[in-house]
Amino acid sequence: MVIGGTLGGAIGLILQQWMPGVVTRVDVFVILGMAGFFSAAAKVPVSTIIMVSELTAGYETADPAMWVSAFAYLLSRGWSIYREQVPSRFYSDAHRGDFVIGILKGADRRPNLENLLRSRP
């Protein structure tokens, strides 16, 4: 977030020097830089938009935050700060037991036990 805010502030200051009549508030660039960087790094564009609305206590920056978050998310498709993140809980070793227990709870084990007992000599 600090890196994104710094980059956004630097871009805002540069644009303010070039176009002083257009860029009047550099603080908006800082917030949008934070949003874009976090959206790209953590792969959570929707949460980032909500966070920006909460941080600014309003919805004035919601539209620009949506554009910045979506653009940053799309640009960072191949990169992530979560290198070992699996696609879903199904592939996670930490959650493997959750699925096995759920499958065993739904299974009817009595017919298998009766067949096992009948097949014994």
JSON list of C-alpha atoms in Angstrom, two decimals:
[
{"chain": "A", "resi": 1, "resn": "MET", "atom": "CA", "xyz": [0.00, 0.00, 0.00]},
{"chain": "A", "resi": 2, "resn": "VAL", "atom": "CA", "xyz": [2.85, 2.40, 0.80]},
{"chain": "A", "resi": 3, "resn": "ILE", "atom": "CA", "xyz": [4.58, 1.67, -2.51]},
{"chain": "A", "resi": 4, "resn": "GLY", "atom": "CA", "xyz": [1.33, 2.20, -4.43]},
{"chain": "A", "resi": 5, "resn": "GLY", "atom": "CA", "xyz": [0.61, 5.42, -2.57]},
{"chain": "A", "resi": 6, "resn": "THR", "atom": "CA", "xyz": [4.10, 6.71, -3.25]},
{"chain": "A", "resi": 7, "resn": "LEU", "atom": "CA", "xyz": [3.89, 5.87, -6.95]},
{"chain": "A", "resi": 8, "resn": "GLY", "atom": "CA", "xyz": [0.42, 7.40, -7.21]},
{"chain": "A", "resi": 9, "resn": "GLY", "atom": "CA", "xyz": [1.58, 10.57, -5.44]},
{"chain": "A", "resi": 10, "resn": "ALA", "atom": "CA", "xyz": [4.62, 10.86, -7.71]},
{"chain": "A", "resi": 11, "resn": "ILE", "atom": "CA", "xyz": [2.46, 10.49, -10.82]},
{"chain": "A", "resi": 12, "resn": "GLY", "atom": "CA", "xyz": [0.01, 13.02, -9.41]},
{"chain": "A", "resi": 13, "resn": "LEU", "atom": "CA", "xyz": [2.78, 15.55, -8.76]},
{"chain": "A", "resi": 14, "resn": "ILE", "atom": "CA", "xyz": [4.25, 15.05, -12.24]},
{"chain": "A", "resi": 15, "resn": "LEU", "atom": "CA", "xyz": [0.86, 15.47, -13.89]},
{"chain": "A", "resi": 16, "resn": "GLN", "atom": "CA", "xyz": [0.14, 18.52, -11.74]},
{"chain": "A", "resi": 17, "resn": "GLN", "atom": "CA", "xyz": [3.35, 20.14, -13.01]},
{"chain": "A", "resi": 18, "resn": "TRP", "atom": "CA", "xyz": [2.43, 19.42, -16.63]},
{"chain": "A", "resi": 19, "resn": "MET", "atom": "CA", "xyz": [-1.29, 20.21, -16.36]},
{"chain": "A", "resi": 20, "resn": "PRO", "atom": "CA", "xyz": [-1.93, 22.40, -13.32]},
{"chain": "A", "resi": 21, "resn": "GLY", "atom": "CA", "xyz": [-5.46, 23.25, -14.38]},
{"chain": "A", "resi": 22, "resn": "VAL", "atom": "CA", "xyz": [-6.51, 19.61, -14.81]},
{"chain": "A", "resi": 23, "resn": "VAL", "atom": "CA", "xyz": [-4.85, 17.93, -11.81]},
{"chain": "A", "resi": 24, "resn": "THR", "atom": "CA", "xyz": [-5.83, 19.88, -8.73]},
{"chain": "A", "resi": 25, "resn": "ARG", "atom": "CA", "xyz": [-5.78, 17.17, -6.04]},
{"chain": "A", "resi": 26, "resn": "VAL", "atom": "CA", "xyz": [-2.72, 14.95, -5.70]},
{"chain": "A", "resi": 27, "resn": "ASP", "atom": "CA", "xyz": [-4.22, 13.13, -2.69]},
{"chain": "A", "resi": 28, "resn": "VAL", "atom": "CA", "xyz": [-6.66, 11.35, -5.01]},
{"chain": "A", "resi": 29, "resn": "PHE", "atom": "CA", "xyz": [-3.72, 10.00, -7.00]},
{"chain": "A", "resi": 30, "resn": "VAL", "atom": "CA", "xyz": [-2.19, 8.69, -3.76]},
{"chain": "A", "resi": 31, "resn": "ILE", "atom": "CA", "xyz": [-5.38, 6.82, -2.87]},
{"chain": "A", "resi": 32, "resn": "LEU", "atom": "CA", "xyz": [-5.81, 5.45, -6.38]},
{"chain": "A", "resi": 33, "resn": "GLY", "atom": "CA", "xyz": [-2.16, 4.39, -6.48]},
{"chain": "A", "resi": 34, "resn": "MET", "atom": "CA", "xyz": [-2.69, 2.45, -3.26]},
{"chain": "A", "resi": 35, "resn": "ALA", "atom": "CA", "xyz": [-5.82, 0.86, -4.69]},
{"chain": "A", "resi": 36, "resn": "GLY", "atom": "CA", "xyz": [-4.18, -0.12, -7.95]},
{"chain": "A", "resi": 37, "resn": "PHE", "atom": "CA", "xyz": [-1.08, -1.57, -6.33]},
{"chain": "A", "resi": 38, "resn": "PHE", "atom": "CA", "xyz": [-3.02, -3.59, -3.76]},
{"chain": "A", "resi": 39, "resn": "SER", "atom": "CA", "xyz": [-5.53, -4.80, -6.34]},
{"chain": "A", "resi": 40, "resn": "ALA", "atom": "CA", "xyz": [-2.71, -6.06, -8.56]},
{"chain": "A", "resi": 41, "resn": "ALA", "atom": "CA", "xyz": [-0.58, -7.55, -5.79]},
{"chain": "A", "resi": 42, "resn": "ALA", "atom": "CA", "xyz": [-3.29, -9.31, -3.81]},
{"chain": "A", "resi": 43, "resn": "LYS", "atom": "CA", "xyz": [-5.64, -10.14, -6.73]},
{"chain": "A", "resi": 44, "resn": "VAL", "atom": "CA", "xyz": [-8.68, -8.66, -4.96]},
{"chain": "A", "resi": 45, "resn": "PRO", "atom": "CA", "xyz": [-10.12, -5.82, -7.07]},
{"chain": "A", "resi": 46, "resn": "VAL", "atom": "CA", "xyz": [-13.60, -5.83, -5.52]},
{"chain": "A", "resi": 47, "resn": "SER", "atom": "CA", "xyz": [-12.29, -5.77, -1.95]},
{"chain": "A", "resi": 48, "resn": "THR", "atom": "CA", "xyz": [-9.97, -2.94, -2.92]},
{"chain": "A", "resi": 49, "resn": "ILE", "atom": "CA", "xyz": [-12.86, -0.82, -4.18]},
{"chain": "A", "resi": 50, "resn": "ILE", "atom": "CA", "xyz": [-14.70, -1.38, -0.89]},
{"chain": "A", "resi": 51, "resn": "MET", "atom": "CA", "xyz": [-11.54, -0.54, 1.04]},
{"chain": "A", "resi": 52, "resn": "VAL", "atom": "CA", "xyz": [-11.09, 2.73, -0.86]},
{"chain": "A", "resi": 53, "resn": "SER", "atom": "CA", "xyz": [-14.69, 3.69, -0.10]},
{"chain": "A", "resi": 54, "resn": "GLU", "atom": "CA", "xyz": [-14.13, 2.96, 3.59]},
{"chain": "A", "resi": 55, "resn": "LEU", "atom": "CA", "xyz": [-10.79, 4.80, 3.76]},
{"chain": "A", "resi": 56, "resn": "THR", "atom": "CA", "xyz": [-12.12, 7.92, 2.10]},
{"chain": "A", "resi": 57, "resn": "ALA", "atom": "CA", "xyz": [-15.48, 7.83, 3.94]},
{"chain": "A", "resi": 58, "resn": "GLY", "atom": "CA", "xyz": [-17.34, 8.42, 0.71]},
{"chain": "A", "resi": 59, "resn": "TYR", "atom": "CA", "xyz": [-18.03, 7.23, -2.78]},
{"chain": "A", "resi": 60, "resn": "GLU", "atom": "CA", "xyz": [-16.49, 10.11, -4.74]},
{"chain": "A", "resi": 61, "resn": "THR", "atom": "CA", "xyz": [-13.47, 7.99, -5.68]},
{"chain": "A", "resi": 62, "resn": "ALA", "atom": "CA", "xyz": [-15.44, 4.79, -6.31]},
{"chain": "A", "resi": 63, "resn": "ASP", "atom": "CA", "xyz": [-15.60, 5.18, -10.09]},
{"chain": "A", "resi": 64, "resn": "PRO", "atom": "CA", "xyz": [-11.90, 5.95, -10.56]},
{"chain": "A", "resi": 65, "resn": "ALA", "atom": "CA", "xyz": [-11.04, 3.18, -8.07]},
{"chain": "A", "resi": 66, "resn": "MET", "atom": "CA", "xyz": [-13.05, 0.71, -10.15]},
{"chain": "A", "resi": 67, "resn": "TRP", "atom": "CA", "xyz": [-11.15, 1.65, -13.30]},
{"chain": "A", "resi": 68, "resn": "VAL", "atom": "CA", "xyz": [-7.75, 1.62, -11.61]},
{"chain": "A", "resi": 69, "resn": "SER", "atom": "CA", "xyz": [-8.39, -1.67, -9.80]},
{"chain": "A", "resi": 70, "resn": "ALA", "atom": "CA", "xyz": [-9.68, -3.42, -12.92]},
{"chain": "A", "resi": 71, "resn": "PHE", "atom": "CA", "xyz": [-6.82, -2.11, -15.06]},
{"chain": "A", "resi": 72, "resn": "ALA", "atom": "CA", "xyz": [-4.17, -3.07, -12.48]},
{"chain": "A", "resi": 73, "resn": "TYR", "atom": "CA", "xyz": [-5.74, -6.49, -11.96]},
{"chain": "A", "resi": 74, "resn": "LEU", "atom": "CA", "xyz": [-5.77, -7.21, -15.69]},
{"chain": "A", "resi": 75, "resn": "LEU", "atom": "CA", "xyz": [-2.19, -6.03, -16.15]},
{"chain": "A", "resi": 76, "resn": "SER", "atom": "CA", "xyz": [-0.93, -8.26, -13.34]},
{"chain": "A", "resi": 77, "resn": "ARG", "atom": "CA", "xyz": [-2.52, -11.52, -14.48]},
{"chain": "A", "resi": 78, "resn": "GLY", "atom": "CA", "xyz": [0.73, -13.51, -14.40]},
{"chain": "A", "resi": 79, "resn": "TRP", "atom": "CA", "xyz": [2.11, -12.06, -11.15]},
{"chain": "A", "resi": 80, "resn": "SER", "atom": "CA", "xyz": [1.04, -12.58, -7.57]},
{"chain": "A", "resi": 81, "resn": "ILE", "atom": "CA", "xyz": [2.43, -12.13, -4.08]},
{"chain": "A", "resi": 82, "resn": "TYR", "atom": "CA", "xyz": [0.92, -15.51, -3.25]},
{"chain": "A", "resi": 83, "resn": "ARG", "atom": "CA", "xyz": [3.26, -17.92, -5.06]},
{"chain": "A", "resi": 84, "resn": "GLU", "atom": "CA", "xyz": [2.02, -21.06, -3.36]},
{"chain": "A", "resi": 85, "resn": "GLN", "atom": "CA", "xyz": [-1.69, -20.27, -3.54]},
{"chain": "A", "resi": 86, "resn": "VAL", "atom": "CA", "xyz": [-3.74, -23.13, -4.95]},
{"chain": "A", "resi": 87, "resn": "PRO", "atom": "CA", "xyz": [-6.77, -22.57, -7.23]},
{"chain": "A", "resi": 88, "resn": "SER", "atom": "CA", "xyz": [-9.31, -23.70, -4.63]},
{"chain": "A", "resi": 89, "resn": "ARG", "atom": "CA", "xyz": [-9.64, -25.35, -1.21]},
{"chain": "A", "resi": 90, "resn": "PHE", "atom": "CA", "xyz": [-9.99, -28.71, -2.93]},
{"chain": "A", "resi": 91, "resn": "TYR", "atom": "CA", "xyz": [-6.29, -28.66, -3.88]},
{"chain": "A", "resi": 92, "resn": "SER", "atom": "CA", "xyz": [-5.10, -27.45, -0.47]},
{"chain": "A", "resi": 93, "resn": "ASP", "atom": "CA", "xyz": [-3.36, -29.92, 1.82]},
{"chain": "A", "resi": 94, "resn": "ALA", "atom": "CA", "xyz": [-4.58, -27.93, 4.82]},
{"chain": "A", "resi": 95, "resn": "HIS", "atom": "CA", "xyz": [-8.25, -28.51, 3.84]},
{"chain": "A", "resi": 96, "resn": "ARG", "atom": "CA", "xyz": [-7.95, -32.05, 2.56]},
{"chain": "A", "resi": 97, "resn": "GLY", "atom": "CA", "xyz": [-9.54, -33.56, 5.68]},
{"chain": "A", "resi": 98, "resn": "ASP", "atom": "CA", "xyz": [-12.58, -31.31, 5.38]},
{"chain": "A", "resi": 99, "resn": "PHE", "atom": "CA", "xyz": [-13.65, -32.91, 2.12]},
{"chain": "A", "resi": 100, "resn": "VAL", "atom": "CA", "xyz": [-12.96, -36.50, 3.18]},
{"chain": "A", "resi": 101, "resn": "ILE", "atom": "CA", "xyz": [-15.03, -36.13, 6.33]},
{"chain": "A", "resi": 102, "resn": "GLY", "atom": "CA", "xyz": [-17.90, -34.63, 4.34]},
{"chain": "A", "resi": 103, "resn": "ILE", "atom": "CA", "xyz": [-17.84, -37.50, 1.86]},
{"chain": "A", "resi": 104, "resn": "LEU", "atom": "CA", "xyz": [-17.72, -40.15, 4.59]},
{"chain": "A", "resi": 105, "resn": "LYS", "atom": "CA", "xyz": [-20.61, -38.57, 6.51]},
{"chain": "A", "resi": 106, "resn": "GLY", "atom": "CA", "xyz": [-22.85, -38.82, 3.46]},
{"chain": "A", "resi": 107, "resn": "ALA", "atom": "CA", "xyz": [-21.85, -42.38, 2.60]},
{"chain": "A", "resi": 108, "resn": "ASP", "atom": "CA", "xyz": [-23.93, -45.34, 3.73]},
{"chain": "A", "resi": 109, "resn": "ARG", "atom": "CA", "xyz": [-21.41, -47.85, 5.07]},
{"chain": "A", "resi": 110, "resn": "ARG", "atom": "CA", "xyz": [-23.81, -50.60, 6.20]},
{"chain": "A", "resi": 111, "resn": "PRO", "atom": "CA", "xyz": [-24.27, -52.33, 2.83]},
{"chain": "A", "resi": 112, "resn": "ASN", "atom": "CA", "xyz": [-20.51, -52.54, 2.37]},
{"chain": "A", "resi": 113, "resn": "LEU", "atom": "CA", "xyz": [-20.09, -54.11, 5.80]},
{"chain": "A", "resi": 114, "resn": "GLU", "atom": "CA", "xyz": [-22.80, -56.69, 5.07]},
{"chain": "A", "resi": 115, "resn": "ASN", "atom": "CA", "xyz": [-21.16, -57.62, 1.76]},
{"chain": "A", "resi": 116, "resn": "LEU", "atom": "CA", "xyz": [-17.82, -57.95, 3.49]},
{"chain": "A", "resi": 117, "resn": "LEU", "atom": "CA", "xyz": [-19.25, -60.28, 6.13]},
{"chain": "A", "resi": 118, "resn": "ARG", "atom": "CA", "xyz": [-21.04, -62.44, 3.52]},
{"chain": "A", "resi": 119, "resn": "SER", "atom": "CA", "xyz": [-17.90, -62.84, 1.43]},
{"chain": "A", "resi": 120, "resn": "ARG", "atom": "CA", "xyz": [-15.87, -64.25, 4.34]},
{"chain": "A", "resi": 121, "resn": "PRO", "atom": "CA", "xyz": [-15.76, -68.04, 4.58]}
]
